[in-house]
Coordinates of C-alpha atoms in Angstrom, one line a residue:
Chain H
M1 CA 72.6 -56.9 -57.8
R2 CA 74.6 -58.8 -55.1
I3 CA 72.3 -60.9 -52.9
G4 CA 73.9 -61.7 -49.5
L5 CA 73.0 -65.0 -47.7
D6 CA 74.0 -66.0 -44.2
V7 CA 74.7 -69.7 -44.9
M8 CA 75.1 -70.6 -41.2
G9 CA 71.8 -69.4 -39.8
G10 CA 68.7 -71.6 -39.6
D11 CA 67.8 -74.9 -38.0
F12 CA 68.6 -76.8 -41.2
A13 CA 71.7 -74.8 -42.1
P14 CA 74.1 -75.2 -43.9
K15 CA 72.4 -77.9 -46.0
A16 CA 69.1 -76.1 -46.6
T17 CA 70.8 -72.7 -47.1
V18 CA 73.3 -73.9 -49.7
L19 CA 70.6 -76.0 -51.5
G20 CA 68.3 -73.0 -51.5
A21 CA 71.0 -70.8 -53.0
I22 CA 71.6 -73.4 -55.7
M23 CA 67.8 -73.5 -56.5
A24 CA 67.7 -69.7 -56.6
L25 CA 70.5 -69.6 -59.2
E26 CA 68.1 -70.9 -61.8
E27 CA 65.6 -68.1 -61.2
I28 CA 67.8 -65.0 -61.1
P29 CA 69.4 -63.3 -64.1
S30 CA 73.1 -64.1 -64.6
T31 CA 73.9 -60.5 -63.9
D32 CA 72.9 -61.1 -60.3
R33 CA 75.3 -62.7 -57.9
I34 CA 74.5 -64.7 -54.7
V35 CA 77.1 -64.0 -52.0
L36 CA 77.4 -66.9 -49.6
I37 CA 78.7 -65.8 -46.1
G38 CA 79.9 -68.4 -43.6
Q39 CA 82.6 -71.0 -43.0
K40 CA 84.2 -71.5 -46.4
N41 CA 85.1 -75.2 -46.0
V42 CA 81.5 -76.0 -45.0
I43 CA 80.1 -74.1 -48.0
L44 CA 82.6 -75.8 -50.4
N45 CA 81.7 -79.2 -49.0
E46 CA 78.0 -78.6 -49.5
L47 CA 78.5 -77.4 -53.1
A48 CA 80.8 -80.3 -53.9
E49 CA 78.3 -82.8 -52.5
N50 CA 75.8 -81.4 -54.9
N51 CA 78.2 -81.2 -57.8
V52 CA 77.8 -77.5 -58.1
S53 CA 80.8 -75.3 -59.1
A54 CA 81.9 -72.8 -56.4
D55 CA 82.5 -70.3 -59.3
L56 CA 78.7 -69.8 -59.5
F57 CA 78.8 -68.0 -56.2
D58 CA 80.9 -65.4 -54.3
I59 CA 82.0 -66.9 -51.1
V60 CA 82.9 -64.8 -48.1
H61 CA 84.6 -66.7 -45.2
A62 CA 83.5 -66.1 -41.6
E63 CA 85.1 -68.3 -39.0
E64 CA 82.6 -67.8 -36.2
I65 CA 78.9 -68.6 -36.1
I66 CA 76.1 -66.6 -34.6
D67 CA 73.1 -68.9 -34.2
M68 CA 69.8 -69.2 -32.3
H69 CA 71.5 -69.7 -29.0
D70 CA 73.5 -66.5 -29.0
K71 CA 72.4 -63.4 -27.1
P72 CA 72.1 -60.9 -29.9
I73 CA 73.9 -57.8 -28.5
K74 CA 76.8 -59.8 -26.9
A75 CA 77.3 -62.0 -30.0
M76 CA 77.2 -59.1 -32.5
S77 CA 79.8 -57.2 -30.4
H78 CA 82.1 -60.1 -29.6
K79 CA 82.0 -62.5 -32.6
T80 CA 83.6 -60.1 -35.0
D81 CA 84.6 -62.8 -37.5
S82 CA 81.1 -64.2 -37.8
N83 CA 78.5 -64.7 -40.5
L84 CA 76.3 -61.9 -39.3
V85 CA 78.9 -59.3 -38.4
K86 CA 80.6 -59.8 -41.8
G87 CA 77.3 -59.7 -43.6
F88 CA 76.2 -56.5 -42.0
S89 CA 79.6 -54.9 -42.6
M90 CA 79.3 -55.8 -46.3
L91 CA 75.8 -54.4 -46.4
K92 CA 76.9 -51.2 -44.9
N93 CA 79.8 -50.9 -47.3
K94 CA 77.5 -51.7 -50.2
E95 CA 79.5 -54.8 -51.1
I96 CA 76.1 -56.6 -51.0
D97 CA 72.7 -55.0 -51.8
S98 CA 70.7 -57.2 -49.4
L99 CA 71.3 -59.6 -46.5
A100 CA 69.1 -62.6 -45.8
S101 CA 69.3 -65.0 -42.9
A102 CA 67.1 -67.7 -41.4
G103 CA 69.1 -67.5 -38.2
N104 CA 68.9 -65.4 -35.0
T105 CA 66.2 -62.7 -35.5
G106 CA 67.4 -60.6 -32.6
A107 CA 71.0 -60.6 -33.9
M108 CA 69.6 -59.6 -37.3
L109 CA 67.9 -56.6 -35.7
V110 CA 71.0 -55.7 -33.7
G111 CA 73.2 -56.1 -36.7
A112 CA 70.9 -53.9 -38.9
L113 CA 70.7 -51.1 -36.3
G114 CA 74.5 -51.2 -35.7
S115 CA 75.4 -51.1 -39.4
V116 CA 73.0 -49.5 -41.8
G117 CA 70.9 -48.1 -39.0
A118 CA 67.3 -47.2 -38.6
I119 CA 65.6 -44.7 -41.0
D120 CA 65.5 -41.2 -39.4
G121 CA 62.3 -41.0 -37.3
V122 CA 61.8 -44.7 -37.0
L123 CA 61.5 -45.7 -33.3
R124 CA 61.7 -49.5 -33.9
P125 CA 62.2 -51.4 -37.1
C126 CA 59.6 -54.1 -37.4
L127 CA 58.6 -57.2 -39.4
A128 CA 55.4 -57.4 -41.4
T129 CA 53.8 -60.4 -42.9
I130 CA 51.2 -60.6 -45.6
L131 CA 47.9 -62.4 -45.0
P132 CA 45.6 -63.4 -47.8
K133 CA 42.1 -62.1 -47.5
E134 CA 39.1 -64.2 -48.5
D135 CA 38.2 -61.5 -51.1
G136 CA 41.5 -62.0 -52.9
R137 CA 43.3 -58.9 -51.5
K138 CA 46.2 -58.9 -49.2
S139 CA 46.6 -57.4 -45.7
V140 CA 49.6 -56.6 -43.6
L141 CA 50.1 -57.9 -40.1
I142 CA 52.8 -55.8 -38.2
D143 CA 54.9 -56.4 -36.0
V144 CA 55.4 -60.1 -36.1
G145 CA 58.5 -60.6 -34.2
V146 CA 61.3 -58.1 -33.5
N147 CA 59.6 -56.2 -30.7
P148 CA 58.3 -58.6 -28.1
D149 CA 57.7 -55.7 -25.6
S150 CA 56.4 -53.1 -28.0
K151 CA 55.4 -49.8 -26.4
P152 CA 52.2 -48.0 -27.4
E153 CA 54.2 -45.4 -29.4
H154 CA 56.0 -48.2 -31.3
M155 CA 52.6 -49.7 -32.1
F156 CA 51.4 -46.3 -33.3
Q157 CA 54.3 -46.2 -35.7
F158 CA 53.8 -49.8 -36.8
G159 CA 50.5 -48.5 -38.1
L160 CA 52.2 -45.8 -40.1
I161 CA 54.9 -48.2 -41.5
G162 CA 52.3 -50.8 -42.3
S163 CA 50.1 -48.2 -44.0
I164 CA 53.0 -47.1 -46.2
Y165 CA 53.9 -50.7 -47.0
S166 CA 50.3 -51.5 -47.8
E167 CA 50.0 -48.5 -50.1
K168 CA 53.4 -48.5 -51.8
V169 CA 54.1 -52.2 -52.1
L170 CA 50.6 -53.8 -52.2
G171 CA 49.1 -50.8 -54.0
I172 CA 46.2 -50.2 -51.7
P173 CA 45.0 -46.6 -51.6
S174 CA 44.5 -45.1 -48.1
P175 CA 44.8 -48.4 -46.3
K176 CA 42.5 -49.0 -43.4
V177 CA 44.6 -49.6 -40.2
G178 CA 43.1 -51.5 -37.3
L179 CA 44.5 -52.3 -33.9
L180 CA 44.4 -56.0 -33.3
N181 CA 42.6 -56.4 -30.0
I182 CA 40.4 -58.8 -28.0
G183 CA 37.3 -56.7 -28.3
E184 CA 36.1 -54.1 -30.7
E185 CA 34.8 -51.5 -28.2
E186 CA 37.0 -48.6 -27.2
G187 CA 38.7 -49.3 -23.8
K188 CA 39.0 -53.1 -24.5
G189 CA 42.3 -55.0 -24.3
N190 CA 45.4 -55.0 -22.3
A191 CA 47.1 -51.8 -21.0
R192 CA 49.4 -51.6 -24.0
C193 CA 46.5 -51.7 -26.5
I194 CA 44.4 -49.3 -24.6
A195 CA 47.3 -46.8 -24.7
A196 CA 48.0 -47.5 -28.3
Y197 CA 44.4 -46.9 -29.2
E198 CA 44.5 -43.5 -27.6
L199 CA 47.5 -42.6 -29.8
M200 CA 45.9 -43.9 -33.0
F201 CA 42.4 -42.5 -32.5
G202 CA 42.0 -39.3 -34.3
S203 CA 45.5 -39.4 -35.8
T204 CA 45.9 -37.8 -39.2
S205 CA 49.0 -39.8 -40.0
Y206 CA 46.9 -42.7 -41.4
N207 CA 43.4 -44.1 -41.7
F208 CA 42.8 -45.6 -38.3
V209 CA 39.5 -47.6 -38.2
G210 CA 39.6 -48.8 -34.5
N211 CA 40.0 -52.1 -32.7
V212 CA 39.6 -55.3 -34.7
E213 CA 39.5 -58.9 -33.4
S214 CA 41.7 -61.7 -34.7
R215 CA 38.6 -63.5 -36.0
K216 CA 38.5 -60.9 -38.7
L217 CA 42.0 -61.4 -39.9
F218 CA 40.9 -62.8 -43.3
K219 CA 38.0 -60.3 -43.7
G220 CA 37.9 -57.1 -45.7
D221 CA 37.5 -54.8 -42.8
C222 CA 41.2 -53.8 -42.5
D223 CA 44.3 -53.6 -44.7
V224 CA 46.8 -53.3 -41.9
F225 CA 46.5 -55.1 -38.5
V226 CA 48.8 -53.6 -35.8
C227 CA 49.9 -55.7 -32.9
D228 CA 52.9 -55.9 -30.6
G229 CA 55.7 -58.2 -31.8
F230 CA 54.9 -61.0 -29.2
V231 CA 51.3 -61.3 -30.3
G232 CA 52.2 -61.0 -34.0
N233 CA 54.9 -63.7 -33.8
M234 CA 52.5 -66.0 -31.9
L235 CA 49.9 -65.5 -34.6
L236 CA 52.5 -66.0 -37.4
K237 CA 53.6 -69.3 -35.9
Y238 CA 50.1 -70.5 -35.2
T239 CA 49.3 -69.8 -38.9
E240 CA 52.1 -72.2 -39.6
A241 CA 50.7 -74.8 -37.3
F242 CA 47.4 -74.6 -39.2
W243 CA 49.0 -74.7 -42.6
R244 CA 51.0 -77.8 -41.7
V245 CA 48.1 -79.7 -40.3
M246 CA 45.9 -78.8 -43.3
Y247 CA 48.7 -79.7 -45.7
K248 CA 49.2 -83.1 -44.0
R249 CA 45.5 -83.8 -44.2
N250 CA 45.2 -82.8 -47.9
L251 CA 43.0 -79.9 -47.0
V252 CA 44.7 -77.2 -49.1
D253 CA 43.1 -75.4 -52.0
D254 CA 44.3 -72.3 -53.9
Y255 CA 43.4 -70.0 -51.1
M256 CA 45.0 -72.0 -48.4
E257 CA 48.1 -72.5 -50.4
L258 CA 48.7 -68.7 -49.9
F259 CA 49.5 -69.5 -46.2
N260 CA 52.5 -71.7 -47.1
Y261 CA 55.3 -69.7 -45.5
E262 CA 57.8 -71.5 -47.7
L263 CA 56.6 -69.6 -50.7
Y264 CA 57.4 -66.3 -49.0
G265 CA 60.7 -67.4 -47.6
G266 CA 61.3 -64.4 -45.4
L267 CA 60.1 -61.1 -44.2
P268 CA 61.7 -57.7 -44.9
L269 CA 62.9 -55.8 -41.8
L270 CA 61.0 -52.5 -42.2
G271 CA 62.5 -49.2 -41.1
V272 CA 66.2 -49.7 -41.7
N273 CA 68.4 -48.2 -44.3
G274 CA 68.9 -51.3 -46.4
T275 CA 67.4 -54.5 -47.6
V276 CA 67.4 -57.0 -44.7
I277 CA 65.3 -60.2 -45.0
I278 CA 64.6 -62.4 -42.0
G279 CA 63.7 -66.0 -42.7
H280 CA 62.0 -68.5 -40.6
G281 CA 64.3 -70.6 -38.3
I282 CA 63.0 -73.8 -39.8
S283 CA 63.5 -72.7 -43.4
S284 CA 63.7 -75.5 -45.9
K285 CA 65.7 -75.2 -49.1
L286 CA 62.5 -74.0 -50.9
A287 CA 62.0 -71.3 -48.2
V288 CA 65.7 -70.3 -48.6
K289 CA 65.3 -70.1 -52.4
N290 CA 62.2 -67.8 -52.0
M291 CA 64.0 -65.7 -49.3
L292 CA 66.7 -65.0 -51.9
L293 CA 64.1 -64.2 -54.6
Q294 CA 62.3 -61.9 -52.1
S295 CA 65.6 -60.1 -51.3
K296 CA 65.7 -59.1 -54.9
Q297 CA 62.1 -58.1 -55.0
V298 CA 62.3 -56.0 -51.9
F299 CA 65.5 -54.4 -53.0
E300 CA 64.0 -53.5 -56.4
A301 CA 60.8 -52.2 -54.8
R302 CA 63.0 -49.7 -52.9
I303 CA 60.9 -50.1 -49.8
S304 CA 63.5 -48.4 -47.6
D305 CA 63.6 -45.3 -49.8
R306 CA 59.8 -45.2 -50.0
L307 CA 59.6 -45.4 -46.2
K308 CA 62.2 -42.8 -45.8
S309 CA 60.4 -40.4 -48.1
A310 CA 57.0 -41.1 -46.6
L311 CA 58.3 -40.6 -43.1
S312 CA 60.0 -37.3 -44.0
H313 CA 56.6 -36.0 -45.0
T314 CA 55.0 -37.1 -41.7
K315 CA 55.6 -35.5 -38.4
Chain W
M1 CA 19.8 -79.8 -11.8
R2 CA 18.8 -76.2 -12.5
I3 CA 20.7 -74.8 -15.5
G4 CA 20.7 -71.0 -15.5
L5 CA 20.9 -69.1 -18.8
D6 CA 21.3 -65.3 -19.3
V7 CA 18.9 -64.8 -22.2
M8 CA 19.9 -61.2 -22.9
G9 CA 23.7 -61.7 -23.4
G10 CA 25.3 -62.3 -26.8
D11 CA 25.3 -60.6 -30.2
F12 CA 22.3 -62.6 -31.4
A13 CA 20.3 -62.6 -28.2
P14 CA 17.6 -63.0 -27.3
K15 CA 16.7 -65.0 -30.5
A16 CA 19.7 -67.3 -30.5
T17 CA 19.6 -67.8 -26.7
V18 CA 15.9 -68.7 -26.6
L19 CA 16.2 -71.0 -29.6
G20 CA 19.3 -72.6 -28.1
A21 CA 17.4 -73.3 -24.9
I22 CA 14.6 -74.8 -26.8
M23 CA 17.0 -77.1 -28.6
A24 CA 18.7 -78.1 -25.4
L25 CA 15.3 -79.2 -23.9
E26 CA 15.4 -82.2 -26.2
E27 CA 18.8 -83.4 -24.9
I28 CA 18.5 -83.0 -21.2
P29 CA 16.5 -85.3 -18.9
S30 CA 13.1 -84.0 -17.8
T31 CA 14.3 -83.9 -14.2
D32 CA 16.6 -81.0 -15.3
R33 CA 15.2 -77.5 -15.6
I34 CA 16.5 -74.6 -17.7
V35 CA 16.1 -71.3 -16.0
L36 CA 15.8 -68.3 -18.4
I37 CA 16.9 -65.0 -16.9
G38 CA 16.1 -61.7 -18.6
Q39 CA 13.2 -59.5 -19.7
K40 CA 10.1 -61.7 -19.2
N41 CA 8.0 -60.2 -22.1
V42 CA 10.9 -60.6 -24.5
I43 CA 11.4 -64.3 -23.5
L44 CA 7.6 -65.0 -23.7
N45 CA 7.5 -63.4 -27.1
E46 CA 10.3 -65.5 -28.4
L47 CA 8.8 -68.7 -27.0
A48 CA 5.4 -67.8 -28.5
E49 CA 6.9 -67.1 -31.9
N50 CA 8.3 -70.6 -31.8
N51 CA 5.1 -72.2 -30.5
V52 CA 6.9 -73.4 -27.4
S53 CA 5.0 -73.4 -24.1
A54 CA 6.5 -71.2 -21.4
D55 CA 5.8 -74.0 -18.9
L56 CA 8.8 -75.9 -20.1
F57 CA 11.1 -73.4 -18.6
D58 CA 11.5 -71.4 -15.4
I59 CA 11.5 -67.7 -16.3
V60 CA 13.1 -65.1 -14.0
H61 CA 12.4 -61.6 -14.9
A62 CA 15.2 -59.0 -14.9
E63 CA 14.3 -55.5 -16.1
E64 CA 17.8 -54.2 -16.9
I65 CA 20.3 -55.6 -19.4
I66 CA 24.1 -55.8 -19.0
D67 CA 25.6 -56.2 -22.4
M68 CA 28.9 -56.0 -24.3
H69 CA 29.0 -52.2 -24.0
D70 CA 28.8 -52.1 -20.2
K71 CA 31.8 -51.5 -18.0
P72 CA 31.8 -54.6 -15.9
I73 CA 32.4 -53.3 -12.4
K74 CA 30.1 -50.3 -12.8
A75 CA 27.3 -52.4 -14.4
M76 CA 27.4 -55.1 -11.8
S77 CA 27.2 -52.7 -9.0
H78 CA 24.6 -50.3 -10.5
K79 CA 22.3 -52.5 -12.6
T80 CA 20.9 -54.4 -9.6
D81 CA 17.8 -55.6 -11.5
S82 CA 19.7 -57.0 -14.4
N83 CA 20.2 -60.4 -16.1
L84 CA 23.6 -61.0 -14.7
V85 CA 23.2 -59.5 -11.2
K86 CA 20.0 -61.7 -10.8
G87 CA 21.8 -64.7 -12.3
F88 CA 24.8 -64.6 -9.9
S89 CA 22.5 -63.9 -6.9
M90 CA 20.6 -67.1 -7.8
L91 CA 23.9 -69.0 -8.3
K92 CA 25.1 -67.9 -4.9
N93 CA 21.8 -68.9 -3.2
K94 CA 21.8 -72.2 -5.0
E95 CA 18.6 -71.4 -6.8
I96 CA 20.4 -72.4 -9.9
D97 CA 23.4 -74.9 -10.2
S98 CA 25.1 -73.2 -13.1
L99 CA 25.0 -69.9 -14.9
A100 CA 25.8 -69.6 -18.6
S101 CA 26.0 -66.4 -20.7
A102 CA 27.3 -65.4 -24.1
G103 CA 27.4 -61.8 -23.0
N104 CA 29.9 -59.6 -21.3
T105 CA 32.9 -61.7 -20.3
G106 CA 34.2 -59.1 -17.9
A107 CA 30.9 -58.7 -16.2
M108 CA 30.7 -62.5 -15.8
L109 CA 34.1 -62.5 -14.1
V110 CA 33.1 -59.6 -11.8
G111 CA 29.8 -61.3 -11.1
A112 CA 31.4 -64.6 -10.2
L113 CA 34.0 -63.0 -7.9
G114 CA 31.3 -60.9 -6.2
S115 CA 28.9 -63.7 -5.6
V116 CA 30.3 -67.3 -5.3
G117 CA 33.9 -65.9 -5.1
A118 CA 37.2 -67.3 -6.1
I119 CA 38.4 -70.6 -4.6
D120 CA 40.7 -70.1 -1.7
G121 CA 44.2 -69.7 -3.0
V122 CA 43.2 -68.8 -6.6
L123 CA 44.8 -65.4 -7.6
R124 CA 42.8 -65.0 -10.8
P125 CA 40.0 -67.2 -12.2
C126 CA 40.7 -68.0 -15.8
L127 CA 39.2 -69.6 -19.0
A128 CA 40.6 -72.7 -20.6
T129 CA 39.9 -74.0 -24.1
I130 CA 40.5 -77.4 -25.4
L131 CA 42.6 -77.9 -28.5
P132 CA 42.6 -81.1 -30.5
K133 CA 46.1 -82.6 -31.1
E134 CA 47.0 -84.4 -34.3
D135 CA 47.5 -87.6 -32.3
G136 CA 43.9 -87.6 -31.1
R137 CA 44.6 -86.4 -27.6
K138 CA 43.4 -83.1 -26.2
S139 CA 45.4 -80.2 -24.8
V140 CA 44.4 -77.2 -22.7
L141 CA 45.1 -73.6 -23.6
I142 CA 44.9 -71.3 -20.6
D143 CA 44.0 -68.3 -20.1
V144 CA 42.0 -67.4 -23.1
G145 CA 40.3 -64.3 -22.1
V146 CA 39.6 -63.1 -18.6
N147 CA 43.0 -61.7 -17.7
P148 CA 44.3 -59.5 -20.5
D149 CA 47.1 -58.2 -18.3
S150 CA 48.1 -61.4 -16.6
K151 CA 51.0 -61.1 -14.2
P152 CA 53.7 -63.7 -14.1
E153 CA 52.4 -65.1 -10.8
H154 CA 49.0 -65.5 -12.4
M155 CA 50.5 -67.3 -15.3
F156 CA 52.3 -69.6 -12.9
Q157 CA 49.0 -70.5 -11.4
F158 CA 47.3 -70.9 -14.8
G159 CA 49.8 -73.7 -15.2
L160 CA 48.6 -75.4 -12.0
I161 CA 44.9 -74.9 -12.8
G162 CA 45.5 -76.2 -16.4
S163 CA 47.4 -79.1 -15.1
I164 CA 44.6 -80.1 -12.7
Y165 CA 42.0 -79.6 -15.4
S166 CA 44.0 -81.7 -17.8
E167 CA 44.4 -84.5 -15.3
K168 CA 41.0 -84.5 -13.6
V169 CA 38.8 -83.7 -16.6
L170 CA 40.7 -85.0 -19.6
G171 CA 42.3 -87.9 -17.7
I172 CA 45.9 -87.1 -18.6
P173 CA 48.4 -88.3 -15.9
S174 CA 51.1 -85.8 -14.9
P175 CA 50.3 -83.4 -17.7
K176 CA 53.2 -81.7 -19.4
V177 CA 52.9 -77.9 -18.9
G178 CA 54.5 -75.5 -21.4
L179 CA 54.8 -71.8 -21.4
L180 CA 53.6 -70.5 -24.8
N181 CA 56.4 -68.3 -26.1
I182 CA 58.0 -66.9 -29.2
G183 CA 61.1 -69.0 -28.8
E184 CA 62.0 -72.2 -27.1
E185 CA 65.3 -71.1 -25.5
E186 CA 65.3 -69.8 -21.9
G187 CA 65.2 -66.0 -21.8
K188 CA 63.1 -65.7 -24.9
G189 CA 59.9 -63.7 -25.1
N190 CA 58.5 -60.6 -23.6
A191 CA 59.2 -59.4 -20.0
R192 CA 56.0 -61.1 -18.7
C193 CA 57.0 -64.5 -20.1
I194 CA 60.6 -64.3 -19.0
A195 CA 59.4 -63.7 -15.5
A196 CA 56.8 -66.4 -15.7
Y197 CA 59.4 -68.9 -16.9
E198 CA 61.5 -68.1 -13.8
L199 CA 58.6 -69.0 -11.5
M200 CA 57.7 -72.1 -13.4
F201 CA 61.2 -73.5 -13.9
G202 CA 62.1 -76.0 -11.2
S203 CA 58.6 -75.8 -9.6
T204 CA 57.4 -79.0 -8.0
S205 CA 53.7 -77.9 -8.3
Y206 CA 53.4 -79.4 -11.8
N207 CA 55.4 -80.9 -14.6
F208 CA 56.8 -77.8 -16.4
V209 CA 58.6 -78.6 -19.7
G210 CA 59.7 -75.2 -20.7
N211 CA 58.9 -72.7 -23.4
V212 CA 56.9 -73.9 -26.4
E213 CA 56.1 -72.1 -29.6
S214 CA 52.6 -71.7 -31.1
R215 CA 53.5 -73.7 -34.1
K216 CA 53.5 -76.7 -31.8
L217 CA 50.0 -76.2 -30.5
F218 CA 48.7 -79.3 -32.3
K219 CA 51.7 -81.4 -31.5
G220 CA 52.2 -83.9 -28.7
D221 CA 54.9 -82.0 -26.8
C222 CA 52.6 -80.4 -24.3
D223 CA 49.3 -81.1 -22.6
V224 CA 48.8 -77.6 -21.1
F225 CA 49.8 -74.4 -22.9
V226 CA 50.0 -71.4 -20.6
C227 CA 49.7 -67.8 -21.9
D228 CA 48.4 -64.5 -20.7
G229 CA 44.7 -63.9 -21.4
F230 CA 45.3 -61.4 -24.2
V231 CA 47.4 -63.8 -26.2
G232 CA 45.1 -66.7 -25.5
N233 CA 42.0 -64.8 -26.6
M234 CA 43.8 -63.7 -29.7
L235 CA 44.7 -67.3 -30.5
L236 CA 41.2 -68.5 -29.7
K237 CA 39.6 -66.0 -32.1
Y238 CA 42.2 -66.7 -34.8
T239 CA 41.3 -70.4 -34.5
E240 CA 37.7 -69.3 -35.2
A241 CA 38.9 -67.3 -38.3
F242 CA 40.6 -70.4 -39.6
W243 CA 37.7 -72.7 -38.8
R244 CA 35.3 -70.3 -40.7
V245 CA 37.3 -70.0 -43.8
M246 CA 38.0 -73.7 -44.0
Y247 CA 34.3 -74.5 -43.4
K248 CA 33.3 -72.0 -46.2
R249 CA 35.7 -73.7 -48.5
N250 CA 34.6 -77.2 -47.7
L251 CA 38.0 -78.1 -46.2
V252 CA 36.8 -79.7 -43.1
D253 CA 37.5 -83.3 -42.2
D254 CA 36.9 -85.2 -38.9
Y255 CA 39.9 -83.6 -37.2
M256 CA 39.2 -80.0 -38.4
E257 CA 35.6 -80.4 -37.2
L258 CA 37.0 -80.5 -33.7
F259 CA 37.8 -76.8 -34.1
N260 CA 34.1 -75.9 -34.5
Y261 CA 33.5 -73.7 -31.5
E262 CA 29.8 -74.1 -31.8
L263 CA 30.1 -77.7 -30.7
Y264 CA 31.7 -76.6 -27.4
G265 CA 29.4 -73.6 -26.9
G266 CA 31.2 -72.1 -23.9
L267 CA 34.2 -72.3 -21.6
P268 CA 34.1 -73.0 -17.9
L269 CA 35.4 -70.1 -15.7
L270 CA 38.0 -72.0 -13.7
G271 CA 38.9 -71.1 -10.1
V272 CA 35.5 -70.0 -8.8
N273 CA 33.2 -71.6 -6.3
G274 CA 30.5 -72.6 -8.8
T275 CA 29.7 -73.6 -12.3
V276 CA 30.0 -70.5 -14.6
I277 CA 30.1 -71.0 -18.3
I278 CA 31.2 -68.2 -20.6
G279 CA 30.0 -68.4 -24.2
H280 CA 31.2 -66.7 -27.3
G281 CA 29.7 -63.3 -28.1
I282 CA 28.6 -64.4 -31.5
S283 CA 27.0 -67.6 -30.2
S284 CA 24.5 -69.1 -32.5
K285 CA 21.5 -71.2 -31.3
L286 CA 23.6 -74.3 -31.7
A287 CA 26.4 -72.8 -29.6
V288 CA 23.9 -71.8 -27.0
K289 CA 22.4 -75.3 -26.9
N290 CA 25.9 -76.8 -26.4
M291 CA 26.7 -74.1 -23.8
L292 CA 23.8 -75.4 -21.8
L293 CA 24.7 -79.0 -22.2
Q294 CA 28.2 -78.1 -21.2
S295 CA 26.9 -76.4 -18.1
K296 CA 25.5 -79.8 -17.1
Q297 CA 28.7 -81.6 -17.9
V298 CA 30.9 -79.2 -16.0
F299 CA 28.6 -79.2 -13.0
E300 CA 28.5 -83.0 -12.9
A301 CA 32.3 -83.2 -13.3
R302 CA 32.6 -81.2 -10.1
I303 CA 35.5 -79.2 -11.5
S304 CA 35.3 -76.6 -8.8
D305 CA 35.5 -79.2 -6.0
R306 CA 38.4 -80.9 -7.7
L307 CA 40.3 -77.6 -8.1
K308 CA 39.5 -76.7 -4.5
S309 CA 40.8 -80.1 -3.2
A310 CA 43.9 -80.0 -5.4
L311 CA 44.7 -76.5 -4.5
S312 CA 44.4 -77.2 -0.8
H313 CA 47.1 -79.9 -1.3
T314 CA 49.4 -77.4 -3.1
K315 CA 51.2 -74.6 -1.4

């Protein structure tokens, strides 16, 4: 496969991105090819500095850069010769099989929607993260970042997408879907959650088990935790804060190590017609390496196809 | 002082509440008096079971119970002979100096507003929790639960209340106030945060330092983190999830021990004319004991008076 990487996106780009790509080389078969997208001279310099031959990669030049400070819609329509516009154009034309970036999440969403587009029936693509349960299983937290003002109907669908992801990718039969809320009783929460609950309750699209509090995120009660993208992103980054402080204080065991975001590298954008991986802005080279390996895994798991097929069977 | 305790509120009441009160007896001076409010026969039974004389407490009988399943406004207006209605009536009449409950947070808010009332100029009372920073200092996270649909103007004022709390109670001069958000750049976040930022930016009421992400919650960048009550409660309960799993796995050192909510016991409701302490629904006897000790500490710190005075000097 051809694994696309936006070299210019991320707080530690282009150093961390190029180094991550070099590390990934050692773990992918030689039939796969990593496609580095960005300013060619910058990429060549980084490779030269590390004594790595440019022949090991495909390099696609893009003069402009879309970064964290760009307004997504404006940047994606104006910066036509940029890392992300080129990347998504290649993804659409199947010149690459996946696109990964640790850059501007909003621009990644806009780019995906404007190129490969959303799967038929998907209201809003979303990001899911995996949380380790104390009992050794894995749960899905969805959405964790692309929909900061999710509407109740979006949250209803996150439950469906999360359920499909949990079943098809994590292998959990009839996943229990909970609405992340600040109380367990019906009628608790903010207006958005109260309305989402109404939509989820009694639905036959998935196995809804009611409200669930964040103190139960590592428990066995739920397989999928649904929240709006603002809350999910807040929890995701708070997880990182805990991981970091524990790591610094040498308080990491096998279970806690599962919270190390560097080992995941990135999260698949669910609900679009293609493999799009969104990395953390502060991605290190290790995180970039794993983001590339995850691109391969997500592509090969055919998550988009599975979602498409599952959604076509659901009203 | 007379320390009021709602004996009936909390998932483990009345056992945990009565046991917590018994434990607190040993740590308060004999001039203080704990006032147990609830069903007298239930209280007397619990005391008898523990071979503790009822003379050590004041007991105020309330026939009805307001618990987690009650709708706050309805319950506070209809259940006139209940634990919380009696408690707030006594607080208003200065028959008790503080009221603590691990029961229905919403009913506590309604009760406080309907009895002692909000401090002049306070739009919404709120709850603040203390988070330990890695550098040894303490920060304030506000609101963590009473305003699940906080408006931007409420969030603006949480910044002010948090700033006063940080300065007057934690002793931090000119506290740095940040808006908890999912990105640091201006214009990031959900609609509520974008609007709150507009109000905070350039304000002379406190030292606003901009957006801050949850991954920095243990860092030195901010002294006060402002968020809406839904997000704050979500983070508070997620902190508890982490604490529990670390504790179970023996991964607790001196710093991590500071996350043990049982040691705080409860949070003061800020912005009302009186000392009202709201405990965690799942309060253990240790948490209840500390909630009572905290009632004393908050009362003696005259937080309400300090807020009143500070607010009268601010437009």
